[in-house]
Every structure is written in C-alpha cells, then in structure tokens.
mmCIF file of C-alpha atoms and ligand atoms in Angstrom:
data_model
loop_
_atom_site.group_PDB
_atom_site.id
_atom_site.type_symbol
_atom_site.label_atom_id
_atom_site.label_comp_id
_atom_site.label_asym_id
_atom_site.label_seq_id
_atom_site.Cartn_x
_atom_site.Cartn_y
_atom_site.Cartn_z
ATOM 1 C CA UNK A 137 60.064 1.145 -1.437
ATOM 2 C CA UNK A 138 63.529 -0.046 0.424
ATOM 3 C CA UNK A 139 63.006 -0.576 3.965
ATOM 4 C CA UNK A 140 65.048 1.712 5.805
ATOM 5 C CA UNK A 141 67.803 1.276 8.029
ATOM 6 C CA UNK A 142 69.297 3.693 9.877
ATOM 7 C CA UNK A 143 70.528 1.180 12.893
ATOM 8 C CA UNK A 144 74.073 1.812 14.203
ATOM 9 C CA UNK A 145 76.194 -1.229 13.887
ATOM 10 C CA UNK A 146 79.100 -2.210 16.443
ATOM 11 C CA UNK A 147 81.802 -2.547 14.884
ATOM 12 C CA UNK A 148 83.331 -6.186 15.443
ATOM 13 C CA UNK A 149 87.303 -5.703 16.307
ATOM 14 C CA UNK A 150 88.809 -8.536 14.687
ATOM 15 C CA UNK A 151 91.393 -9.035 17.317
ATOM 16 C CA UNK A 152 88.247 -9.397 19.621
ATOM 17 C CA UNK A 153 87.545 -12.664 17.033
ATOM 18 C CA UNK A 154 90.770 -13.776 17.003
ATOM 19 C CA UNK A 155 90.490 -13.921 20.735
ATOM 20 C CA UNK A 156 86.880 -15.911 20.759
ATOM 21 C CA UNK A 157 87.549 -19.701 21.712
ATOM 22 C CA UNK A 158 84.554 -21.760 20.710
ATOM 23 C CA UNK A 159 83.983 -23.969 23.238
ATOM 24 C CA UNK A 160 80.113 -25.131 24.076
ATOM 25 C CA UNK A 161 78.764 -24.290 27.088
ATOM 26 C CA UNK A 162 75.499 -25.382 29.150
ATOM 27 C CA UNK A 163 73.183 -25.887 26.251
ATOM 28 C CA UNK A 164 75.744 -26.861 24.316
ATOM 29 C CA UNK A 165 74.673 -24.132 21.762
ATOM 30 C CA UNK A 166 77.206 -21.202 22.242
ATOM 31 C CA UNK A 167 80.790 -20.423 21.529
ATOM 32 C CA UNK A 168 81.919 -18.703 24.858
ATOM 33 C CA UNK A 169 84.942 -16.389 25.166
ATOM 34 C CA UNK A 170 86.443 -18.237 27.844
ATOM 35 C CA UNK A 171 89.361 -15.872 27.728
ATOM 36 C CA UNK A 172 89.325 -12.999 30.004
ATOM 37 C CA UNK A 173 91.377 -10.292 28.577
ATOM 38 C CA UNK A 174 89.168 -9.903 24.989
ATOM 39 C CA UNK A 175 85.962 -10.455 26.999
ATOM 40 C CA UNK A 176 84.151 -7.221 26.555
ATOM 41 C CA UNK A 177 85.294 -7.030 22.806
ATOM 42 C CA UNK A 178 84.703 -10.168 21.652
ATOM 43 C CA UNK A 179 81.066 -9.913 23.485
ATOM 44 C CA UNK A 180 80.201 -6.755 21.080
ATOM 45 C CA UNK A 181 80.428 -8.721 18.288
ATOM 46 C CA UNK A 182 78.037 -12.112 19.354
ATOM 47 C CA UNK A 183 75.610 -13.097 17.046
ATOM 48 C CA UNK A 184 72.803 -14.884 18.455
ATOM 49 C CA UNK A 185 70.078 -17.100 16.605
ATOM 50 C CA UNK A 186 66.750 -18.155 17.780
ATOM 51 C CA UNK A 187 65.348 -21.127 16.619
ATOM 52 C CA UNK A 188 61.685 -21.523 16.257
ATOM 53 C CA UNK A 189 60.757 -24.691 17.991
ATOM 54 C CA UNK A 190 61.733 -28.822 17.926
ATOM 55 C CA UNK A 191 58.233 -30.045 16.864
ATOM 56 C CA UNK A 192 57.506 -28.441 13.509
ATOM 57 C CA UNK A 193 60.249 -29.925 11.739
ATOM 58 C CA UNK A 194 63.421 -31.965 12.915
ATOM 59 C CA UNK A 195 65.587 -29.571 10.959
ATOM 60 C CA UNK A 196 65.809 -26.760 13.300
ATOM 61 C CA UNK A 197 67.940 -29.015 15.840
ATOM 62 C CA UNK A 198 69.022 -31.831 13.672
ATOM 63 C CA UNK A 199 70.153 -29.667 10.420
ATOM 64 C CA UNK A 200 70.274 -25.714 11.580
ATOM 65 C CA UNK A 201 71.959 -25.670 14.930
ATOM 66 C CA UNK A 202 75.264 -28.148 13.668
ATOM 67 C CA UNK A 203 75.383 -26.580 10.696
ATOM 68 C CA UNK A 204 75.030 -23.133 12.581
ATOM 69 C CA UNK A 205 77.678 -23.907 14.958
ATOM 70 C CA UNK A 206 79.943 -25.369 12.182
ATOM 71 C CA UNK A 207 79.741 -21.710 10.226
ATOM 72 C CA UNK A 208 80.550 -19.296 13.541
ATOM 73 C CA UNK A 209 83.370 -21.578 14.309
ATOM 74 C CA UNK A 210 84.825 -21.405 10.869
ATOM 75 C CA UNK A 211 84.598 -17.726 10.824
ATOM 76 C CA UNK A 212 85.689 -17.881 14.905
ATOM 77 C CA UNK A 213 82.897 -16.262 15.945
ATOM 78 C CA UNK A 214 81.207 -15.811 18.916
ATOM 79 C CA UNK A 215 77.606 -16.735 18.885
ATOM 80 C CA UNK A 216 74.619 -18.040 20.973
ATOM 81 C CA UNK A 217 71.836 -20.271 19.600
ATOM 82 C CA UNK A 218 69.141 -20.949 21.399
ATOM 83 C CA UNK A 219 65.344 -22.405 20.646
ATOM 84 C CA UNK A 220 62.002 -21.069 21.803
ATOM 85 C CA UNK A 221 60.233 -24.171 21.809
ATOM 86 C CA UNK A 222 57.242 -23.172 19.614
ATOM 87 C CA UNK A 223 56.340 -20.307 22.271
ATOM 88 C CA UNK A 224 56.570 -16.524 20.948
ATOM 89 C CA UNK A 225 56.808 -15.298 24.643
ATOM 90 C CA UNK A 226 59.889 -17.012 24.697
ATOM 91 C CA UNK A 227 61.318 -16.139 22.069
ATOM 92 C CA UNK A 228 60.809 -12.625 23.025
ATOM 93 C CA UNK A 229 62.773 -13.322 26.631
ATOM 94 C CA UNK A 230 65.296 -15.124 24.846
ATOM 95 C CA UNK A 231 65.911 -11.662 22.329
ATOM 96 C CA UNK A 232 65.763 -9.397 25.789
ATOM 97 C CA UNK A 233 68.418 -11.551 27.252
ATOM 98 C CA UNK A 234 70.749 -12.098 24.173
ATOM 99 C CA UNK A 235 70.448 -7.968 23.563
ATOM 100 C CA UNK A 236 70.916 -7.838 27.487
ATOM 101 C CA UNK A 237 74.154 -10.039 26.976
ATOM 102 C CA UNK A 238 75.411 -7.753 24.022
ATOM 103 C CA UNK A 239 74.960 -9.652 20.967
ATOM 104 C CA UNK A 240 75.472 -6.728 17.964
ATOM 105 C CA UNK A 241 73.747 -9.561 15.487
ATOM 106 C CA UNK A 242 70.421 -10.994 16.284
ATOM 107 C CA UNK A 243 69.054 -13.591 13.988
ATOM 108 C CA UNK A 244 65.714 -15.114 14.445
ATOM 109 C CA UNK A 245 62.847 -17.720 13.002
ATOM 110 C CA UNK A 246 59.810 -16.190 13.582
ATOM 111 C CA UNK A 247 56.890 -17.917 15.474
ATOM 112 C CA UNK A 248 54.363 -15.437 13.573
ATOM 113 C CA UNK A 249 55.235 -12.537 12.078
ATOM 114 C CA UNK A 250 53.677 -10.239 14.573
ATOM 115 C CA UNK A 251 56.123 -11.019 17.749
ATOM 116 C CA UNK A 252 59.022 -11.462 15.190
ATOM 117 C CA UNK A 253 58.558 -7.224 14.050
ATOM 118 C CA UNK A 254 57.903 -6.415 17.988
ATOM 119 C CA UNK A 255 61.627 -8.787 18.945
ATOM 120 C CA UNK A 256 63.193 -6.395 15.953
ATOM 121 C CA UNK A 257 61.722 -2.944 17.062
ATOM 122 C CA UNK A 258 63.408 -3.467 20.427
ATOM 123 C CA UNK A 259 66.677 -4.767 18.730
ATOM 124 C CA UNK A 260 67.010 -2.324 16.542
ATOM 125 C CA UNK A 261 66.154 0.324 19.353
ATOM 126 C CA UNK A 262 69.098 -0.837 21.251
ATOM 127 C CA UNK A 263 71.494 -0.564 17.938
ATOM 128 C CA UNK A 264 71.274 -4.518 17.270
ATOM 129 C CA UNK A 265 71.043 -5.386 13.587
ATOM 130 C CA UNK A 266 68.607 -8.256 13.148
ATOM 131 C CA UNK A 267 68.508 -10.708 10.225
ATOM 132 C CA UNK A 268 65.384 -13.040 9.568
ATOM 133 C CA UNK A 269 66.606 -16.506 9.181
ATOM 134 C CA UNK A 270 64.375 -18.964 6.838
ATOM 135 C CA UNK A 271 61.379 -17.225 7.715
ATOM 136 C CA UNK A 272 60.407 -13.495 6.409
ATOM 137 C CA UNK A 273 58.757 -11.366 9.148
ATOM 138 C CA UNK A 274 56.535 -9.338 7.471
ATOM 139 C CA UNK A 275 56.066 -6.025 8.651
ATOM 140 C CA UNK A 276 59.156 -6.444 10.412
ATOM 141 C CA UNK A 277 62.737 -4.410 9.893
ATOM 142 C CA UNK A 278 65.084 -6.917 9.616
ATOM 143 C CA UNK A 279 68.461 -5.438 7.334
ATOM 144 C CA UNK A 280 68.338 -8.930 5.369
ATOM 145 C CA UNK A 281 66.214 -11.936 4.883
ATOM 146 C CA UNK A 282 68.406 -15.504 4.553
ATOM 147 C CA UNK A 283 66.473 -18.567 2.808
ATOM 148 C CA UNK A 284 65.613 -20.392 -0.160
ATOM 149 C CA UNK A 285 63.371 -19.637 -3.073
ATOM 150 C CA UNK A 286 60.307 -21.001 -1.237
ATOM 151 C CA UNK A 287 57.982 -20.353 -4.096
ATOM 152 C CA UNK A 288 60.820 -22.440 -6.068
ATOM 153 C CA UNK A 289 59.882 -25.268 -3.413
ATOM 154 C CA UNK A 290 55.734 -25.358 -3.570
ATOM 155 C CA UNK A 291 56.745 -25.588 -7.340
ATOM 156 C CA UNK A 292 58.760 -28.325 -6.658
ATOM 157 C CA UNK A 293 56.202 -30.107 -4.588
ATOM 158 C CA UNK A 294 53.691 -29.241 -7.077
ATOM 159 C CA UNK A 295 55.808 -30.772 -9.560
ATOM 160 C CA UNK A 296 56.988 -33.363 -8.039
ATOM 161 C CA UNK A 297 53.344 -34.494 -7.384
ATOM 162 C CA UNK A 298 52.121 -33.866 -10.880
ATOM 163 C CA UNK A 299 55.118 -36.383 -12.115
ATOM 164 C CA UNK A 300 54.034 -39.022 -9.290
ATOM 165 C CA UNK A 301 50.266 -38.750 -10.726
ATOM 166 C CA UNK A 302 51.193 -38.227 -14.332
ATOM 167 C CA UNK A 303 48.307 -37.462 -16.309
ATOM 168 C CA UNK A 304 45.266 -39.516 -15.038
ATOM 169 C CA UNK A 305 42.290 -37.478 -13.569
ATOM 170 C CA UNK A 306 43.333 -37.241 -9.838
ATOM 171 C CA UNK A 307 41.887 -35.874 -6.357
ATOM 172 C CA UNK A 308 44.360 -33.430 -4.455
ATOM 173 C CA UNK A 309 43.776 -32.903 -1.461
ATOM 174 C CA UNK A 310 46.797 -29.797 -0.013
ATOM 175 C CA UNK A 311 48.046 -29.869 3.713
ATOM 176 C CA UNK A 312 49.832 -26.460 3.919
ATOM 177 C CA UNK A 313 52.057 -24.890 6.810
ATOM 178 C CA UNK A 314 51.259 -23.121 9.432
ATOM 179 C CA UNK A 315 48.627 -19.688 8.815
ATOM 180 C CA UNK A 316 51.503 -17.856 10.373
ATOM 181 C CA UNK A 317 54.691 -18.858 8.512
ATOM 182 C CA UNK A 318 55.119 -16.344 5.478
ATOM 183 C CA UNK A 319 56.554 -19.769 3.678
ATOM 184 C CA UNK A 320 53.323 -21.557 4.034
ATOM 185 C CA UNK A 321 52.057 -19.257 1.816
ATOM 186 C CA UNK A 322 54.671 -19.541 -0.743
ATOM 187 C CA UNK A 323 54.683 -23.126 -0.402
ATOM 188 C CA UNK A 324 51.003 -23.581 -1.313
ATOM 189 C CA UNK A 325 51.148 -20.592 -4.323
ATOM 190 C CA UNK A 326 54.462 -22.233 -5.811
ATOM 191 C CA UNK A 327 52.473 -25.960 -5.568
ATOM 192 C CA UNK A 328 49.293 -24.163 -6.680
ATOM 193 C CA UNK A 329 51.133 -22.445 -9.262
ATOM 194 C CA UNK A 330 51.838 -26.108 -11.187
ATOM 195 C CA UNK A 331 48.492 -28.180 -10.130
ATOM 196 C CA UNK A 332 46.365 -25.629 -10.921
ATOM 197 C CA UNK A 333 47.219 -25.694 -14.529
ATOM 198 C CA UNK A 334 46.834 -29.243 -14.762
ATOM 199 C CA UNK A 335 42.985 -29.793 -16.115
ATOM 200 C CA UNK A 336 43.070 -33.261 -15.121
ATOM 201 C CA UNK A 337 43.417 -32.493 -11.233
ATOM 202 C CA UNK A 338 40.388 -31.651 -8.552
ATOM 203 C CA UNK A 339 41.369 -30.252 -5.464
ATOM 204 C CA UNK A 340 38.839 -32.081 -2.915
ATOM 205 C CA UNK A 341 40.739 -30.492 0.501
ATOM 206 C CA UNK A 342 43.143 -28.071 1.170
ATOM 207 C CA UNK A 343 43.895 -26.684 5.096
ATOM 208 C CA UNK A 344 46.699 -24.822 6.649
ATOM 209 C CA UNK A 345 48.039 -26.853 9.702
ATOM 210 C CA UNK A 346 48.371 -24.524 13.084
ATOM 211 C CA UNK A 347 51.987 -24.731 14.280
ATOM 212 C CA UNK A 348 53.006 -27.566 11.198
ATOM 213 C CA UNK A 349 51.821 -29.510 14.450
ATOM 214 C CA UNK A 350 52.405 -32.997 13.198
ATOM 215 C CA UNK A 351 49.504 -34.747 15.239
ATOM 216 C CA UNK A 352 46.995 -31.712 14.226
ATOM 217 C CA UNK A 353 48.209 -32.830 10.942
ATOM 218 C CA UNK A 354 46.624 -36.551 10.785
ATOM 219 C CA UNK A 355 43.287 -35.200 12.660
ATOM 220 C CA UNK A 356 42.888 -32.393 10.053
ATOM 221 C CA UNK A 357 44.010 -34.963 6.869
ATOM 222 C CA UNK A 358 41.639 -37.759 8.621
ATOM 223 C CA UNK A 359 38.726 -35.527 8.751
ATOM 224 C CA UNK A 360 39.790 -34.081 4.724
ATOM 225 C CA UNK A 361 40.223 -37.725 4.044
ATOM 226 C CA UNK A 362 36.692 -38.763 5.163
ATOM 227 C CA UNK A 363 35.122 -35.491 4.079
ATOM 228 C CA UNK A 364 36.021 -36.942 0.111
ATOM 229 C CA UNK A 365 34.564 -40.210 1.055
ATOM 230 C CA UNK A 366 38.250 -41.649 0.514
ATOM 231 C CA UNK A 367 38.847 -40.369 -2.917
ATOM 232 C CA UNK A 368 42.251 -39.074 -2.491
ATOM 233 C CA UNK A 369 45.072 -39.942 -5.084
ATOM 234 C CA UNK A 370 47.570 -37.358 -4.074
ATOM 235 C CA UNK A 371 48.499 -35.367 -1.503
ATOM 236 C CA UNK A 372 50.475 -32.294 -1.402
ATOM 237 C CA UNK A 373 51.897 -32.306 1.888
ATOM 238 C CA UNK A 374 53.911 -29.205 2.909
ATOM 239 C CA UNK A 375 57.216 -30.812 4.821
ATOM 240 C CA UNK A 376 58.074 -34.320 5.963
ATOM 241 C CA UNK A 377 56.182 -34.048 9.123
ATOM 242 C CA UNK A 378 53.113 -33.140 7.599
ATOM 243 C CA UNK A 379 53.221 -35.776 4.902
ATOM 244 C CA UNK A 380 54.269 -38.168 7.638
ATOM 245 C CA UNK A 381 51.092 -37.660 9.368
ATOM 246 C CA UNK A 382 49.043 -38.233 6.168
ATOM 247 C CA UNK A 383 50.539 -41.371 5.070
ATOM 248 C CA UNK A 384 49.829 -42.427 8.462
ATOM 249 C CA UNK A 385 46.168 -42.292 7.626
ATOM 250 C CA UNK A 386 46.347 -43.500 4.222
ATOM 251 C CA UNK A 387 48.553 -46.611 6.174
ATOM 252 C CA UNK A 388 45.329 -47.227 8.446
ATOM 253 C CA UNK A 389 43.437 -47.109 5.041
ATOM 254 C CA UNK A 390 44.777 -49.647 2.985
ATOM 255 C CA UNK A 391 46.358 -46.592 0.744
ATOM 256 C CA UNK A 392 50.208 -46.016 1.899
ATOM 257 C CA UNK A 393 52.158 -45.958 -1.335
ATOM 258 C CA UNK A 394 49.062 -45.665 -3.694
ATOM 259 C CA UNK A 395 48.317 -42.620 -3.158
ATOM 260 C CA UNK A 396 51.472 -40.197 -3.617
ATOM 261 C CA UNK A 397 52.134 -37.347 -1.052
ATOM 262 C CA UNK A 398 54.637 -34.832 -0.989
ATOM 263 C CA UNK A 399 57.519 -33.604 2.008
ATOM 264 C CA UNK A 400 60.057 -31.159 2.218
ATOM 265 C CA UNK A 401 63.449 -30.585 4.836
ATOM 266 C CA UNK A 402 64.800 -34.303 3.556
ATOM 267 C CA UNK A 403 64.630 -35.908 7.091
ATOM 268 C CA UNK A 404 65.592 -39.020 7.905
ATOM 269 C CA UNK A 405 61.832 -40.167 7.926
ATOM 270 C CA UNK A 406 61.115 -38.251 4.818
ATOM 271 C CA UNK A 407 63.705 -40.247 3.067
ATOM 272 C CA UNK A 408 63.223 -43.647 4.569
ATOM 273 C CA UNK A 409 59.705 -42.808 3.249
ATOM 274 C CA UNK A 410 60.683 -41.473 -0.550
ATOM 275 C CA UNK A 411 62.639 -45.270 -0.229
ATOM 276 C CA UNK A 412 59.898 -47.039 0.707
ATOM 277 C CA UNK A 413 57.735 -45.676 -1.811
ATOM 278 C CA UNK A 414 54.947 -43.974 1.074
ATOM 279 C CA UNK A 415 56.111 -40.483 -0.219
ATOM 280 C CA UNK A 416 56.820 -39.631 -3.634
ATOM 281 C CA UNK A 417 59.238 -36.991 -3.033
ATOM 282 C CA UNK A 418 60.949 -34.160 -0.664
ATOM 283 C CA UNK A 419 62.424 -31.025 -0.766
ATOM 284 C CA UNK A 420 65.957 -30.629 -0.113
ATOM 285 C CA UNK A 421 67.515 -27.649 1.444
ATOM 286 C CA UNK A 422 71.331 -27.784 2.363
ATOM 287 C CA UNK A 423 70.954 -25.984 5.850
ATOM 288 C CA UNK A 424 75.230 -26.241 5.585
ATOM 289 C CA UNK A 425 74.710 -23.865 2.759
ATOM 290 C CA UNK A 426 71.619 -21.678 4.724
ATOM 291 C CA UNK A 427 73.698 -21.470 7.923
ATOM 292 C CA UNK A 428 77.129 -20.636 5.957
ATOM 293 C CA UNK A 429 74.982 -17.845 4.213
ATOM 294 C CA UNK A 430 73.730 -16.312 7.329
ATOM 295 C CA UNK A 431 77.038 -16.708 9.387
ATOM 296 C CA UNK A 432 78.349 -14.647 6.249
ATOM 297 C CA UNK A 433 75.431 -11.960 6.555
ATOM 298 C CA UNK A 434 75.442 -11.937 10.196
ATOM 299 C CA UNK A 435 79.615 -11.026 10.439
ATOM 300 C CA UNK A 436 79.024 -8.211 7.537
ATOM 301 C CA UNK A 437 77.026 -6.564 9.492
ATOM 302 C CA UNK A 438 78.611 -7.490 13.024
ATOM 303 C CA UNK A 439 81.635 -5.309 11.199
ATOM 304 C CA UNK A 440 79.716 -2.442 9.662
ATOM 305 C CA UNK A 441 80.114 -4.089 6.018
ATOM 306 C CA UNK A 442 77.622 -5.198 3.701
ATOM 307 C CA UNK A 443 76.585 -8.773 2.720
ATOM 308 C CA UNK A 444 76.273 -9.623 -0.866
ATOM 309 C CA UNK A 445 72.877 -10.777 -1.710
ATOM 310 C CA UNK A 446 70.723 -12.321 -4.726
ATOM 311 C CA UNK A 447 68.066 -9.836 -4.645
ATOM 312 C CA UNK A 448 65.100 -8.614 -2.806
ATOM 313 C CA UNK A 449 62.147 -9.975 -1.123
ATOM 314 C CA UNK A 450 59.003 -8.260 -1.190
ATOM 315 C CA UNK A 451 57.452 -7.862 2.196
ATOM 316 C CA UNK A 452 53.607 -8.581 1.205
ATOM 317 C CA UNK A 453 52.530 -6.357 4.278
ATOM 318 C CA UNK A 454 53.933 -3.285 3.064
ATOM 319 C CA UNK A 455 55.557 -3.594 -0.273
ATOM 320 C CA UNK A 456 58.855 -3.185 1.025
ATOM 321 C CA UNK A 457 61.612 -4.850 -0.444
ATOM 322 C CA UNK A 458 64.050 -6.340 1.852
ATOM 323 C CA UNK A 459 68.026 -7.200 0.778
ATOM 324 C CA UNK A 460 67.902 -11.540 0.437
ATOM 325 C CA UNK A 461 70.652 -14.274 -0.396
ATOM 326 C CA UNK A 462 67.363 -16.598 -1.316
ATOM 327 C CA UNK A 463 69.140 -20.377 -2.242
ATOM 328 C CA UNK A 464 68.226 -22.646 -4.495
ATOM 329 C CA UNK A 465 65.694 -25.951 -3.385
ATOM 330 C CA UNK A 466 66.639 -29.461 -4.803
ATOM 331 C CA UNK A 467 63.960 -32.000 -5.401
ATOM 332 C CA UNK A 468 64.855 -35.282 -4.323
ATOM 333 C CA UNK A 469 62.829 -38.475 -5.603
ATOM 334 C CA UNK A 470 64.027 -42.315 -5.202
ATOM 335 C CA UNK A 471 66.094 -41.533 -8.051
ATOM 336 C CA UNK A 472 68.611 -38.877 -6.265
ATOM 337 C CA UNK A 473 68.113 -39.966 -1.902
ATOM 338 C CA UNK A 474 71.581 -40.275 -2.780
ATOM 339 C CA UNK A 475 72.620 -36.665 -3.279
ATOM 340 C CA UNK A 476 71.194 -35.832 -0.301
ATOM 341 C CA UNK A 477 74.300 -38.188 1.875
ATOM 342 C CA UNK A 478 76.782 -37.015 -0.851
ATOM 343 C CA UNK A 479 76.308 -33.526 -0.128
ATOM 344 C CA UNK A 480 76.322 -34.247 3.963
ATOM 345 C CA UNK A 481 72.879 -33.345 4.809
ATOM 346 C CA UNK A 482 71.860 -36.722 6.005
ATOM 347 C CA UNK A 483 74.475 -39.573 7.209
ATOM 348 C CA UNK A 484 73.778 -42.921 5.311
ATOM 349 C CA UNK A 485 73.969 -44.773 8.687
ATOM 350 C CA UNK A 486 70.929 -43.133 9.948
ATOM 351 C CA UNK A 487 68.637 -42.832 6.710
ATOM 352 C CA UNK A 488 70.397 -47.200 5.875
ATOM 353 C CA UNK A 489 68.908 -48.559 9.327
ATOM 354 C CA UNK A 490 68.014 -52.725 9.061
ATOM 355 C CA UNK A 491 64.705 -51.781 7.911
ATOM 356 C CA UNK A 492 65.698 -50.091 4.676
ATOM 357 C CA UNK A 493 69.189 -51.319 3.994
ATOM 358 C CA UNK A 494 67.888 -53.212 0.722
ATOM 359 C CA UNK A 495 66.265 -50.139 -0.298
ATOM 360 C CA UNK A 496 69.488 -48.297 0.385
ATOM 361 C CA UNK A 497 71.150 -50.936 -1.212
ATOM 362 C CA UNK A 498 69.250 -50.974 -4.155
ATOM 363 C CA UNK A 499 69.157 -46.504 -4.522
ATOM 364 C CA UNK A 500 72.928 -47.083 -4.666
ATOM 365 C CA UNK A 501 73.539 -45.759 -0.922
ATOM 366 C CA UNK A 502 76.138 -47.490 1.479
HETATM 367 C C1 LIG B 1653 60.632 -24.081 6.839
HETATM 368 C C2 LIG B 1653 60.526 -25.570 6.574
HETATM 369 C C3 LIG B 1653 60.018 -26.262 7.828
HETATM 370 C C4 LIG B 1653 58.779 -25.584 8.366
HETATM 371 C C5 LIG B 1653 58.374 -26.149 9.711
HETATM 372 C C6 LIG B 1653 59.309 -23.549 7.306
HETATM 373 O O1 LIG B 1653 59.342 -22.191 7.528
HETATM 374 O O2 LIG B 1653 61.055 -23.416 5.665
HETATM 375 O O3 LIG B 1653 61.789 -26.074 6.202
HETATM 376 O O4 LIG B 1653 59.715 -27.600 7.550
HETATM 377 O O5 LIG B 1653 58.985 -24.214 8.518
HETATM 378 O O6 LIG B 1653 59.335 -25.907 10.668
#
C-alpha cells in the first residue's frame, strides 16, 4: 500500500527565489528575504527544518544545520531551521509557528513518532508538504523519507565489531538508541543481523537508552557491566555518544581499549577515540550529502515537482511504503579517519588537537 497524498503544494515562483537574499538572522539559522518587494512570494516557498535536540548526538548542530544552510543557499532558498531541544511540545510550537509564517516545505526529526504524525496531520491540513528528515515517523504522512540505509549501519557496527573481536568466544553486551527512534531499531536488527550468526558470541546485556541520553548511557552500561560480573569483551554501542559513555566505564575499569565498542555520526570524540584505540570503529554519514538530498526533495516539492528517489521505506506501523532517497553509510576504522577530513565532514584541526597529533600524524592526517 502507497501512502496517499493528496496535499496541495504552493507552487514556488522562481523569481520569488531569485529574489531570496540569505542572510542569517537572530538564531543565526534562517535565510531571510530582507527584500521587500518579493516578500510575500518568496515566503510561500520557505522550507523549514526542525532539528531534534543538541544532546543526543553533536551532529544535529555541528554536521546538519551548516550543511543545511550550505544546501538552501546553493539552491537560494529561503528556509528556517530551528531545534526543539529534545522536547516534543516544542517541536510542535515550533511546526505551528513555521506553518503560521508560511513555510510550503516542512521538514522535521522526530522526537517519537507519535508527535512527529500529529506535527504532519496539521501540516498537511494547512496544504504544507512535510518530509521526514533522518528519522521515519511511523504512522505519519510525510510525501518522502530522507536518510541512510540504517539497517546498512547496525550491519556495519555489527561488522565492524565482529572484525575488532575476530573469532575468539566473546561477551556482547548492545547499548541501542532511543525506544522511540525508528533507527534504533534498525540499528540493533542490522548489528543483530551479523553477531547473531557468529556462534562464538554471547550476548550478556542489551538495553535501549531513553533519549540516546549520554549520561543515562554510562548508568545503564555500569549497571549491564556489573550485572556480567565484568565479563564484557565488546560492546556494540549505537552512536559516538553512547559508546563514549561506555568506554568511560570500561576507563574506570582498567578495560578502555581492551574491550572494543562501537559509534556512529564520526564526531570529533568518536574519532579522537577510533585514534586512540578506546573505540574500534564509527559510522560515517556525510550530512553534506543528507542535507543536499533533502534541500533537493524539499524544492521539488516547494515547486509542485517530484524528487527522484532510491526506493521505498516500509512504514512498520502500517505497511505503507513511503517514497526514500536512503544514502549509503561508510565504516570508518583507524585505517580510513582520514576519509572522513577528505570528504569535509570533520576539519583535521579539530579531530589533530595536541593530544592526538601523533596519532594523526601517524593515520596520515595533517
Ligand atoms: C541518527 C543518528 C544519531 C541519533 C541520535 C539517529 O536517529 O540517525 O545519527 O546519532 O539519532 O541523535
């Protein structure tokens, strides 16, 4: 079954674009018409973008709103981004005031999938085409669902675990995503998907972390940790910040860079870490190349057209299949941090700080 769509789209005037000057205002997170004369045009074809929150991973601010910003610009858009700091009510006051202020394109990261359908209902009520970004809303009616492969990333993980272990008999213990996040649970079935095979491997813990909440993260691993009387030898940790907060404990243990644990989003930390040899690997996700695909979605439909996609996504909550440009993960190990700077998703100068400049040095990174 196709979800349907039947929403009315505002035609974008392209003279209204040609009109949009990007400058930043306030929050430095929207490119305002300051012109008068194409003001009313130019403000039926804003695209706004909610971000979930600045605690569950670095990436939303750090990685998603530059590389955000960089795409409308190119395309001289206008557009307002804005983050709802890990609260869903927000996020929902944010989508009343951005539909309020006539954006024809709303794109959002969910919070939980629940308040993510209810912000799309009320877009698509007032004619606003809504596109889920990263996250899939399930049960929501978004006209097309931007991301990566995120099964392709638990694999990864898994993967990258398995080749950290190799093929001793090993204790897993899995700190997943948040219970909410649709890609939580395609993280942990992708990871699952490789470990499980593996005869060789117990899993000894495995919880979902509320919120990715970083410090939840080291209580819940401490109390895993304890629970298998110390007998951990891997960890499959769902992003950076999560795997972060277990090699914390395994540091206080005596264990940090025994005991492999995995990251995704290719942060700063999360590669200082894959350097240092406290996390075996990361997932990397180009958020230039996430952000350039939704711009490209979001201004197809700001001007009735349609996006070219990769295929569908199955909404789990109804079998509905929703249109997707899903891109492709990269794993990155000490062998490739390297990529990562090539391809401008981290700047040597902050990853190469005095602490790890030998390391840098000696990965080939300047
Ligand atoms: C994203 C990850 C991110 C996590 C926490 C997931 O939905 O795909 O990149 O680390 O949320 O924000």
């Amino acid at each position: 079954m196709k979800r349907k769509h039947n929403l009315v789209v505002v035609p974008l005037i392209g003279a209204a674009m040609a009109l949009t000057a990007c400058g930043s205002d306030d929050g430095g997170s929207s490119g305002e018409d300051t012109g008068s004369s194409g003001e009313s045009q130019a403000a039926e074809g804003k695209i706004g973008v909610i971000l979930p929150d600045t605690e569950s991973s670095v990436r939303w601010e750090s990685a998603d709103r530059p590389a955000l910003e960089s795409a409308f610009e190119e395309a001289g858009v206008e557009y307002d981004i804005q983050n709802a700091e890990g609260d869903a009510e927000r996020m929902t006051q944010i989508a009343d005031t951005m539909i309020g202020d006539g954006v024809t394109v709303l794109a959002i990261v969910n919070l939980d999938s629940e308040s993510g359908a209810a912000i799309q209902e009320k877009a698509k009520s007032q004619g606003v085409a809504t596109i889920d970004y990263d996250r899939l809303t399930l049960g929501g009616s978004a006209e097309y669902y931007v991301s990566f492969d995120n099964t392709v990333v638990g694999e990864l993980q898994g993967q990258g675990l398995a080749d950290c272990l190799g093929d001793k008999d090993a204790n897993i213990v899995y700190l997943n995503g948040s219970p909410t996040d649709n890609n939580a649970t395609l993280f942990a079935e992708g990871a699952h998907s490789v470990l499980d095979e593996m005869s060789n491997y117990t899993v000894v813990g495995e919880q979902a972390v509320p919120d990715w909440d970083n410090e939840e993260a080291a209580t819940i691993f401490q109390q895993l940790y304890t629970a298998a009387d110390g007998k951990v030898d891997g960890v499959l940790a769902a992003n950076d910040g999560l795997g972060g907060a277990a090699i914390s404990i395994l540091e206080a243990n005596g264990q940090d860079g025994k005991v492999p644990v995995t990251g995704q989003d290719a942060t700063v930390e999360g590669l200082q870490n894959v350097l240092a040899g406290t996390q075996c690997m990361t997932v990397y996700k180009s958020a230039t190349q996430e952000a350039g695909a939704l711009a490209d979605v979001a201004i197809a439909l700001a001007t009735g057209g349609e996006a070219e996609t990769t295929g569908t996504t199955v909404d789990s909550s109804d079998d509905s299949e929703v249109p997707s440009i899903l891109l492709e993960p990269q794993s990155i190990t000490k062998d490739n941090v390297g990529d990562v700077i090539e391809d401008g998703g981290q700047k040597a100068a902050d990853v190469c700080t005095a602490d790890f400049a030998d390391l840098c040095a000696e990965a080939g990174i300047s």
